[in-house]
mmCIF file of C-alpha atoms in Angstrom:
data_model
loop_
_atom_site.group_PDB
_atom_site.id
_atom_site.type_symbol
_atom_site.label_atom_id
_atom_site.label_comp_id
_atom_site.label_asym_id
_atom_site.label_seq_id
_atom_site.Cartn_x
_atom_site.Cartn_y
_atom_site.Cartn_z
ATOM 1 C CA UNK A 106 19.723 -57.348 43.411
ATOM 2 C CA UNK A 107 16.995 -59.907 42.011
ATOM 3 C CA UNK A 108 16.560 -60.321 38.312
ATOM 4 C CA UNK A 109 13.569 -62.712 36.771
ATOM 5 C CA UNK A 110 14.870 -64.275 33.869
ATOM 6 C CA UNK A 111 12.671 -65.372 31.059
ATOM 7 C CA UNK A 112 13.102 -68.802 29.319
ATOM 8 C CA UNK A 113 15.826 -69.211 32.163
ATOM 9 C CA UNK A 114 15.971 -72.837 31.825
ATOM 10 C CA UNK A 115 17.276 -72.832 28.215
ATOM 11 C CA UNK A 116 20.710 -72.464 27.040
ATOM 12 C CA UNK A 117 21.611 -68.757 27.263
ATOM 13 C CA UNK A 118 19.119 -68.372 30.116
ATOM 14 C CA UNK A 119 20.593 -71.060 32.726
ATOM 15 C CA UNK A 120 24.487 -69.753 31.630
ATOM 16 C CA UNK A 121 22.830 -65.989 32.775
ATOM 17 C CA UNK A 122 21.418 -67.587 35.645
ATOM 18 C CA UNK A 123 24.474 -69.156 36.801
ATOM 19 C CA UNK A 124 26.624 -66.463 36.512
ATOM 20 C CA UNK A 125 24.000 -63.644 38.315
ATOM 21 C CA UNK A 126 24.362 -66.600 41.223
ATOM 22 C CA UNK A 127 28.420 -66.443 40.938
ATOM 23 C CA UNK A 128 27.929 -62.542 41.195
ATOM 24 C CA UNK A 129 25.460 -62.335 44.064
ATOM 25 C CA UNK A 130 22.477 -61.618 42.152
ATOM 26 C CA UNK A 131 19.574 -63.280 42.644
ATOM 27 C CA UNK A 132 18.060 -65.174 39.668
ATOM 28 C CA UNK A 133 13.845 -65.790 39.473
ATOM 29 C CA UNK A 134 13.223 -68.538 36.440
ATOM 30 C CA UNK A 135 10.247 -68.421 34.144
ATOM 31 C CA UNK A 136 10.139 -71.001 31.725
ATOM 32 C CA UNK A 137 7.501 -73.398 30.096
ATOM 33 C CA UNK A 138 9.964 -76.077 30.014
ATOM 34 C CA UNK A 139 8.908 -76.472 25.702
ATOM 35 C CA UNK A 140 13.187 -76.569 25.717
ATOM 36 C CA UNK A 141 14.309 -75.654 28.910
ATOM 37 C CA UNK A 142 15.265 -78.044 31.240
ATOM 38 C CA UNK A 143 14.127 -78.435 34.954
ATOM 39 C CA UNK A 144 17.357 -79.437 36.263
ATOM 40 C CA UNK A 145 18.677 -76.265 34.826
ATOM 41 C CA UNK A 146 16.286 -74.105 36.960
ATOM 42 C CA UNK A 147 15.992 -76.237 40.259
ATOM 43 C CA UNK A 148 19.015 -74.548 41.891
ATOM 44 C CA UNK A 149 17.076 -71.040 41.845
ATOM 45 C CA UNK A 150 14.165 -69.567 42.022
ATOM 46 C CA UNK A 151 11.772 -70.805 39.643
ATOM 47 C CA UNK A 152 8.076 -70.588 38.104
ATOM 48 C CA UNK A 153 6.856 -72.828 35.356
ATOM 49 C CA UNK A 154 4.394 -71.317 32.728
ATOM 50 C CA UNK A 155 4.117 -68.983 29.839
ATOM 51 C CA UNK A 156 5.288 -65.810 29.858
ATOM 52 C CA UNK A 157 1.470 -64.495 28.322
ATOM 53 C CA UNK A 158 -0.114 -65.832 31.322
ATOM 54 C CA UNK A 159 -1.313 -62.930 33.067
ATOM 55 C CA UNK A 160 -2.387 -64.530 36.255
ATOM 56 C CA UNK A 161 1.136 -66.398 36.698
ATOM 57 C CA UNK A 162 2.995 -63.121 35.802
ATOM 58 C CA UNK A 163 1.042 -61.116 38.598
ATOM 59 C CA UNK A 164 1.553 -63.788 41.031
ATOM 60 C CA UNK A 165 5.643 -64.071 40.259
ATOM 61 C CA UNK A 166 5.358 -60.209 40.619
ATOM 62 C CA UNK A 167 3.504 -60.284 43.798
ATOM 63 C CA UNK A 168 5.966 -63.161 45.190
ATOM 64 C CA UNK A 169 8.981 -60.995 44.039
ATOM 65 C CA UNK A 170 8.305 -57.151 44.627
ATOM 66 C CA UNK A 171 11.890 -56.592 44.790
ATOM 67 C CA UNK A 172 12.500 -58.219 41.153
ATOM 68 C CA UNK A 173 15.003 -55.173 39.568
ATOM 69 C CA UNK A 174 15.562 -56.337 36.268
ATOM 70 C CA UNK A 175 13.968 -58.445 33.446
ATOM 71 C CA UNK A 176 16.372 -60.250 31.476
ATOM 72 C CA UNK A 177 14.086 -61.576 28.301
ATOM 73 C CA UNK A 178 15.650 -65.204 26.889
ATOM 74 C CA UNK A 179 12.375 -66.949 25.966
ATOM 75 C CA UNK A 180 12.081 -67.374 22.308
ATOM 76 C CA UNK A 181 11.359 -69.682 19.467
ATOM 77 C CA UNK A 182 15.286 -69.657 17.675
ATOM 78 C CA UNK A 183 15.751 -72.050 15.227
ATOM 79 C CA UNK A 184 15.823 -70.003 11.417
ATOM 80 C CA UNK A 185 14.690 -72.876 9.472
ATOM 81 C CA UNK A 186 11.569 -73.753 11.485
ATOM 82 C CA UNK A 187 10.675 -70.132 11.427
ATOM 83 C CA UNK A 188 10.571 -70.108 7.715
ATOM 84 C CA UNK A 189 8.119 -73.139 7.467
ATOM 85 C CA UNK A 190 6.082 -71.862 10.518
ATOM 86 C CA UNK A 191 6.087 -68.036 10.515
ATOM 87 C CA UNK A 192 3.510 -67.173 12.339
ATOM 88 C CA UNK A 193 4.524 -69.569 15.546
ATOM 89 C CA UNK A 194 7.508 -67.383 15.548
ATOM 90 C CA UNK A 195 6.078 -63.641 15.426
ATOM 91 C CA UNK A 196 2.921 -65.028 18.044
ATOM 92 C CA UNK A 197 5.633 -66.446 20.589
ATOM 93 C CA UNK A 198 8.067 -63.625 20.350
ATOM 94 C CA UNK A 199 6.629 -60.695 19.563
ATOM 95 C CA UNK A 200 2.683 -60.786 20.739
ATOM 96 C CA UNK A 201 3.533 -62.673 23.764
ATOM 97 C CA UNK A 202 6.243 -60.379 24.861
ATOM 98 C CA UNK A 203 3.839 -57.996 24.486
ATOM 99 C CA UNK A 204 1.472 -58.981 27.274
ATOM 100 C CA UNK A 205 4.751 -59.928 29.698
ATOM 101 C CA UNK A 206 5.260 -56.190 29.119
ATOM 102 C CA UNK A 207 2.275 -54.866 29.646
ATOM 103 C CA UNK A 208 2.232 -56.542 33.118
ATOM 104 C CA UNK A 209 5.883 -55.292 33.995
ATOM 105 C CA UNK A 210 4.937 -51.887 33.283
ATOM 106 C CA UNK A 211 1.572 -51.846 35.109
ATOM 107 C CA UNK A 212 4.046 -53.332 38.448
ATOM 108 C CA UNK A 213 6.603 -50.613 37.888
ATOM 109 C CA UNK A 214 9.382 -53.157 36.638
ATOM 110 C CA UNK A 215 11.040 -50.701 34.390
ATOM 111 C CA UNK A 216 14.368 -52.266 33.316
ATOM 112 C CA UNK A 217 14.450 -54.910 30.587
ATOM 113 C CA UNK A 218 17.620 -56.825 29.120
ATOM 114 C CA UNK A 219 16.698 -58.439 25.418
ATOM 115 C CA UNK A 220 18.053 -61.554 24.241
ATOM 116 C CA UNK A 221 18.149 -60.193 20.811
ATOM 117 C CA UNK A 222 20.294 -61.268 17.759
ATOM 118 C CA UNK A 223 22.846 -60.320 14.985
ATOM 119 C CA UNK A 224 21.538 -62.165 12.372
ATOM 120 C CA UNK A 225 19.070 -59.184 11.712
ATOM 121 C CA UNK A 226 22.214 -57.108 10.356
ATOM 122 C CA UNK A 227 22.596 -57.341 6.409
ATOM 123 C CA UNK A 228 25.844 -58.370 6.201
ATOM 124 C CA UNK A 229 26.484 -59.072 2.662
ATOM 125 C CA UNK A 230 29.910 -60.237 2.477
ATOM 126 C CA UNK A 231 31.605 -60.947 5.735
ATOM 127 C CA UNK A 232 32.250 -57.574 6.640
ATOM 128 C CA UNK A 233 32.657 -56.376 10.031
ATOM 129 C CA UNK A 234 29.453 -54.704 11.425
ATOM 130 C CA UNK A 235 28.619 -52.605 14.316
ATOM 131 C CA UNK A 236 25.437 -51.087 16.003
ATOM 132 C CA UNK A 237 24.584 -48.436 13.317
ATOM 133 C CA UNK A 238 24.774 -50.913 10.359
ATOM 134 C CA UNK A 239 22.138 -51.783 8.048
ATOM 135 C CA UNK A 240 19.493 -53.958 9.633
ATOM 136 C CA UNK A 241 18.040 -56.397 6.996
ATOM 137 C CA UNK A 242 16.297 -59.684 8.350
ATOM 138 C CA UNK A 243 16.652 -62.622 6.409
ATOM 139 C CA UNK A 244 14.079 -65.067 8.234
ATOM 140 C CA UNK A 245 10.998 -64.712 10.131
ATOM 141 C CA UNK A 246 13.144 -65.456 13.268
ATOM 142 C CA UNK A 247 15.429 -62.588 12.705
ATOM 143 C CA UNK A 248 12.371 -60.521 11.701
ATOM 144 C CA UNK A 249 10.516 -61.450 14.886
ATOM 145 C CA UNK A 250 13.507 -60.136 17.247
ATOM 146 C CA UNK A 251 13.813 -56.659 15.068
ATOM 147 C CA UNK A 252 9.942 -56.248 15.728
ATOM 148 C CA UNK A 253 10.033 -56.827 19.208
ATOM 149 C CA UNK A 254 13.152 -54.228 19.410
ATOM 150 C CA UNK A 255 10.918 -51.659 17.605
ATOM 151 C CA UNK A 256 7.844 -52.402 19.883
ATOM 152 C CA UNK A 257 10.738 -51.761 23.004
ATOM 153 C CA UNK A 258 12.235 -48.934 21.503
ATOM 154 C CA UNK A 259 8.626 -47.093 21.456
ATOM 155 C CA UNK A 260 7.758 -48.371 24.906
ATOM 156 C CA UNK A 261 11.125 -46.909 25.856
ATOM 157 C CA UNK A 262 10.225 -43.681 24.269
ATOM 158 C CA UNK A 263 6.799 -43.170 26.553
ATOM 159 C CA UNK A 264 8.994 -43.310 29.678
ATOM 160 C CA UNK A 265 7.553 -46.323 30.866
ATOM 161 C CA UNK A 266 10.258 -48.874 30.268
ATOM 162 C CA UNK A 267 14.285 -48.487 29.607
ATOM 163 C CA UNK A 268 15.733 -51.242 27.394
ATOM 164 C CA UNK A 269 19.201 -52.490 26.869
ATOM 165 C CA UNK A 270 18.738 -54.810 23.217
ATOM 166 C CA UNK A 271 21.771 -57.477 23.289
ATOM 167 C CA UNK A 272 22.191 -58.585 19.940
ATOM 168 C CA UNK A 273 24.213 -61.687 20.504
ATOM 169 C CA UNK A 274 25.976 -63.100 17.400
ATOM 170 C CA UNK A 275 26.636 -66.956 17.268
ATOM 171 C CA UNK A 276 26.876 -68.934 20.896
ATOM 172 C CA UNK A 277 29.146 -71.915 21.360
ATOM 173 C CA UNK A 278 30.520 -73.712 24.435
ATOM 174 C CA UNK A 279 28.748 -74.534 27.668
ATOM 175 C CA UNK A 280 29.311 -73.357 31.528
ATOM 176 C CA UNK A 281 32.779 -73.887 32.683
ATOM 177 C CA UNK A 282 31.767 -75.529 35.611
ATOM 178 C CA UNK A 283 29.491 -77.955 33.364
ATOM 179 C CA UNK A 284 26.186 -76.685 35.187
ATOM 180 C CA UNK A 285 24.298 -76.360 32.275
ATOM 181 C CA UNK A 286 24.851 -76.409 28.198
ATOM 182 C CA UNK A 287 22.967 -76.716 24.783
ATOM 183 C CA UNK A 288 20.017 -78.999 25.735
ATOM 184 C CA UNK A 289 19.107 -80.256 22.105
ATOM 185 C CA UNK A 290 21.119 -83.464 21.405
ATOM 186 C CA UNK A 291 20.772 -83.003 17.662
ATOM 187 C CA UNK A 292 21.309 -78.803 17.233
ATOM 188 C CA UNK A 293 21.186 -77.374 13.824
ATOM 189 C CA UNK A 294 23.815 -74.973 13.966
ATOM 190 C CA UNK A 295 26.985 -76.097 12.815
ATOM 191 C CA UNK A 296 29.571 -76.617 15.825
ATOM 192 C CA UNK A 297 26.460 -79.019 17.111
ATOM 193 C CA UNK A 298 26.333 -80.762 13.339
ATOM 194 C CA UNK A 299 30.017 -81.375 14.142
ATOM 195 C CA UNK A 300 29.973 -82.827 17.272
ATOM 196 C CA UNK A 301 27.370 -85.028 16.266
ATOM 197 C CA UNK A 302 29.608 -86.200 13.091
ATOM 198 C CA UNK A 303 32.229 -86.610 15.598
ATOM 199 C CA UNK A 304 30.534 -88.672 18.100
ATOM 200 C CA UNK A 305 28.665 -90.945 15.701
ATOM 201 C CA UNK A 306 31.885 -91.287 13.179
ATOM 202 C CA UNK A 307 29.606 -89.365 10.524
ATOM 203 C CA UNK A 308 30.002 -86.836 8.054
ATOM 204 C CA UNK A 309 29.939 -83.338 8.708
ATOM 205 C CA UNK A 310 27.758 -81.280 5.973
ATOM 206 C CA UNK A 311 28.721 -77.501 5.148
ATOM 207 C CA UNK A 312 25.611 -75.927 4.122
ATOM 208 C CA UNK A 313 26.216 -73.530 1.300
ATOM 209 C CA UNK A 314 29.819 -73.146 -0.009
ATOM 210 C CA UNK A 315 29.120 -70.216 -2.725
ATOM 211 C CA UNK A 316 28.865 -67.424 -0.416
ATOM 212 C CA UNK A 317 30.708 -64.394 -1.201
ATOM 213 C CA UNK A 318 33.267 -64.840 1.654
ATOM 214 C CA UNK A 319 36.914 -66.086 1.514
ATOM 215 C CA UNK A 320 36.495 -69.381 1.262
ATOM 216 C CA UNK A 321 32.810 -69.653 0.141
ATOM 217 C CA UNK A 322 31.212 -71.011 3.093
ATOM 218 C CA UNK A 323 29.100 -68.859 5.558
ATOM 219 C CA UNK A 324 30.846 -66.598 7.805
ATOM 220 C CA UNK A 325 30.009 -66.322 11.467
ATOM 221 C CA UNK A 326 31.050 -64.122 14.823
ATOM 222 C CA UNK A 327 31.301 -67.561 17.605
ATOM 223 C CA UNK A 328 31.403 -66.392 20.878
ATOM 224 C CA UNK A 329 31.568 -68.250 24.509
ATOM 225 C CA UNK A 330 28.227 -68.335 26.139
ATOM 226 C CA UNK A 331 29.629 -67.608 28.959
ATOM 227 C CA UNK A 332 31.221 -64.441 27.878
ATOM 228 C CA UNK A 333 27.128 -63.913 26.861
ATOM 229 C CA UNK A 334 26.176 -64.494 30.257
ATOM 230 C CA UNK A 335 29.553 -62.124 31.708
ATOM 231 C CA UNK A 336 27.743 -59.468 29.209
ATOM 232 C CA UNK A 337 24.545 -59.792 31.007
ATOM 233 C CA UNK A 338 26.134 -58.938 34.366
ATOM 234 C CA UNK A 339 28.056 -56.145 33.040
ATOM 235 C CA UNK A 340 25.065 -54.635 31.598
ATOM 236 C CA UNK A 341 23.201 -55.205 34.853
ATOM 237 C CA UNK A 342 25.870 -53.436 36.207
ATOM 238 C CA UNK A 343 26.083 -50.539 34.153
ATOM 239 C CA UNK A 344 22.716 -49.889 33.321
ATOM 240 C CA UNK A 345 22.170 -46.683 34.222
ATOM 241 C CA UNK A 346 25.323 -45.258 32.802
ATOM 242 C CA UNK A 347 24.180 -47.056 29.241
ATOM 243 C CA UNK A 348 20.904 -45.263 29.314
ATOM 244 C CA UNK A 349 22.647 -41.979 30.176
ATOM 245 C CA UNK A 350 24.434 -42.091 26.919
ATOM 246 C CA UNK A 351 21.815 -43.753 24.663
ATOM 247 C CA UNK A 352 21.367 -42.108 21.690
ATOM 248 C CA UNK A 353 17.523 -43.074 21.496
ATOM 249 C CA UNK A 354 16.275 -41.836 25.054
ATOM 250 C CA UNK A 355 15.256 -45.218 27.068
ATOM 251 C CA UNK A 356 16.937 -47.785 24.668
ATOM 252 C CA UNK A 357 19.960 -48.704 23.097
ATOM 253 C CA UNK A 358 21.531 -51.683 21.322
ATOM 254 C CA UNK A 359 24.674 -53.224 21.994
ATOM 255 C CA UNK A 360 26.344 -56.107 19.835
ATOM 256 C CA UNK A 361 28.031 -59.180 21.761
ATOM 257 C CA UNK A 362 30.625 -61.068 19.327
ATOM 258 C CA UNK A 363 34.420 -62.232 19.527
ATOM 259 C CA UNK A 364 35.329 -59.141 16.997
ATOM 260 C CA UNK A 365 36.220 -61.676 14.199
ATOM 261 C CA UNK A 366 34.783 -63.501 11.705
ATOM 262 C CA UNK A 367 35.177 -67.477 11.183
ATOM 263 C CA UNK A 368 34.102 -69.000 8.050
ATOM 264 C CA UNK A 369 32.744 -72.975 8.711
ATOM 265 C CA UNK A 370 35.347 -74.315 6.710
ATOM 266 C CA UNK A 371 37.725 -72.372 9.426
ATOM 267 C CA UNK A 372 35.541 -74.038 12.398
ATOM 268 C CA UNK A 373 35.876 -77.470 10.647
ATOM 269 C CA UNK A 374 39.848 -76.843 10.773
ATOM 270 C CA UNK A 375 39.441 -75.134 14.729
ATOM 271 C CA UNK A 376 37.775 -78.205 15.367
ATOM 272 C CA UNK A 377 40.027 -80.678 14.338
ATOM 273 C CA UNK A 378 42.916 -78.624 16.012
ATOM 274 C CA UNK A 379 41.411 -78.332 19.393
ATOM 275 C CA UNK A 380 40.420 -82.222 19.347
ATOM 276 C CA UNK A 381 43.429 -83.370 17.389
ATOM 277 C CA UNK A 382 41.310 -85.505 14.618
ATOM 278 C CA UNK A 383 40.127 -84.399 11.133
ATOM 279 C CA UNK A 384 36.369 -84.597 10.838
ATOM 280 C CA UNK A 385 35.356 -86.074 7.600
ATOM 281 C CA UNK A 386 33.300 -83.114 5.504
ATOM 282 C CA UNK A 387 30.887 -82.517 2.673
ATOM 283 C CA UNK A 388 29.096 -79.986 1.277
ATOM 284 C CA UNK A 389 25.118 -79.433 0.314
ATOM 285 C CA UNK A 390 23.112 -76.106 -0.654
ATOM 286 C CA UNK A 391 22.221 -73.572 2.124
ATOM 287 C CA UNK A 392 19.029 -74.489 3.915
ATOM 288 C CA UNK A 393 16.114 -72.241 3.816
ATOM 289 C CA UNK A 394 16.892 -68.723 5.785
ATOM 290 C CA UNK A 395 20.529 -69.129 5.745
ATOM 291 C CA UNK A 396 22.555 -66.236 5.308
ATOM 292 C CA UNK A 397 26.286 -65.004 4.471
ATOM 293 C CA UNK A 398 26.305 -63.975 7.765
ATOM 294 C CA UNK A 399 28.900 -61.379 9.390
ATOM 295 C CA UNK A 400 30.879 -60.567 12.460
ATOM 296 C CA UNK A 401 30.434 -57.290 14.832
ATOM 297 C CA UNK A 402 33.031 -54.942 16.049
ATOM 298 C CA UNK A 403 32.912 -54.782 20.058
ATOM 299 C CA UNK A 404 34.008 -51.105 20.957
ATOM 300 C CA UNK A 405 30.637 -50.512 22.051
ATOM 301 C CA UNK A 406 30.466 -53.407 24.585
ATOM 302 C CA UNK A 407 34.003 -52.562 25.621
ATOM 303 C CA UNK A 408 33.230 -48.680 25.773
ATOM 304 C CA UNK A 409 29.964 -49.009 27.388
ATOM 305 C CA UNK A 410 29.836 -52.391 29.591
ATOM 306 C CA UNK A 411 33.907 -52.593 29.970
ATOM 307 C CA UNK A 412 33.125 -55.818 28.089
ATOM 308 C CA UNK A 413 34.872 -57.910 25.810
ATOM 309 C CA UNK A 414 35.220 -61.755 24.675
ATOM 310 C CA UNK A 415 37.513 -63.532 26.381
ATOM 311 C CA UNK A 416 37.143 -67.670 25.988
ATOM 312 C CA UNK A 417 38.412 -68.742 22.552
ATOM 313 C CA UNK A 418 36.622 -71.063 20.040
ATOM 314 C CA UNK A 419 39.241 -73.905 21.068
ATOM 315 C CA UNK A 420 37.509 -73.154 24.489
ATOM 316 C CA UNK A 421 34.257 -73.208 23.171
ATOM 317 C CA UNK A 422 34.780 -76.690 21.161
ATOM 318 C CA UNK A 423 36.442 -78.574 24.144
ATOM 319 C CA UNK A 424 33.549 -77.324 26.238
ATOM 320 C CA UNK A 425 30.924 -77.923 24.124
ATOM 321 C CA UNK A 426 32.157 -81.640 23.879
ATOM 322 C CA UNK A 427 32.291 -82.097 27.520
ATOM 323 C CA UNK A 428 28.861 -81.129 27.597
ATOM 324 C CA UNK A 429 27.384 -83.326 25.028
ATOM 325 C CA UNK A 430 29.191 -86.057 26.973
ATOM 326 C CA UNK A 431 27.236 -85.089 29.934
ATOM 327 C CA UNK A 432 24.006 -84.357 28.035
ATOM 328 C CA UNK A 433 22.415 -87.831 27.931
ATOM 329 C CA UNK A 434 22.716 -88.653 31.611
ATOM 330 C CA UNK A 435 21.028 -84.924 32.232
ATOM 331 C CA UNK A 436 18.183 -85.983 29.708
ATOM 332 C CA UNK A 437 17.846 -89.004 31.521
ATOM 333 C CA UNK A 438 17.341 -87.371 34.810
ATOM 334 C CA UNK A 439 14.928 -85.055 32.876
ATOM 335 C CA UNK A 440 12.761 -88.024 31.677
ATOM 336 C CA UNK A 441 12.699 -89.208 35.318
ATOM 337 C CA UNK A 442 11.217 -86.390 36.206
ATOM 338 C CA UNK A 443 8.537 -85.950 33.689
ATOM 339 C CA UNK A 444 7.644 -89.599 34.573
ATOM 340 C CA UNK A 445 7.407 -88.559 38.246
ATOM 341 C CA UNK A 446 4.790 -85.717 37.619
ATOM 342 C CA UNK A 447 3.050 -87.519 35.209
#
């Protein structure tokens, strides 16, 4: 089996690529390297460029006529940035994907797995949601993913494409074999900020402490990135059976999470337990685009994919820290590659 992974040099895409390779599936990477790293793509067949570059897409599909499916991870994903630059998000996440889809349909590629988001759920008081829960996007980022899902559902209704949308909750960790991980030295999510504070001896700031949760801090469903990668393999292997059971012909949505909620304060405690040291902690108001958050029930993923999360929050903390220690050397090699290409 050969799979095209857009954004395959990014955090999640590179984990999916490695998991494919571990399961005798050939990944083909397409990435513009605006965020992804060439080092993540080099072990595999790879192409540099934009998902809306029609001549490039046609060349890839011509060179790899045996591509069985597309895993679409290419997207802008930073919530505060989406609030300040919404048109960039709608252009990148929706409009450019439309161009890609036209080319895939024209070349007979019929299976599409979307990297989507659980942040589009209404949530409200930290309750568990499922795939039938109310969807109320709170940021241009989550709205762009919802729009893309709607576009794909309408496309699937024509019979031109079959789609599984995997709605991730909050990825943490790194490839346990340390082949890839988060490529940003200063990530905006909570665990990244904790690692930054831990490494620099600084203070971790909890943004938002008056949410309607058990301790006032935001609630998230943290799921290890390797568990997410495993879910993509399961989706590829179970694709036909998922489609047979889909309530909407040719289209289905599956949530991917741990099945339990963790507040930010609880994540601070888990970090301390994993590392044997307590972080200095402060508080601040919520950021633009922040939401109370929610966690997901996992019954549908278990039933359709035979999947559940196996790695713990402590595993995610340890793997994230191990990767963070390696990241400076990875980025230095990346800069050397860029200098060599100049």
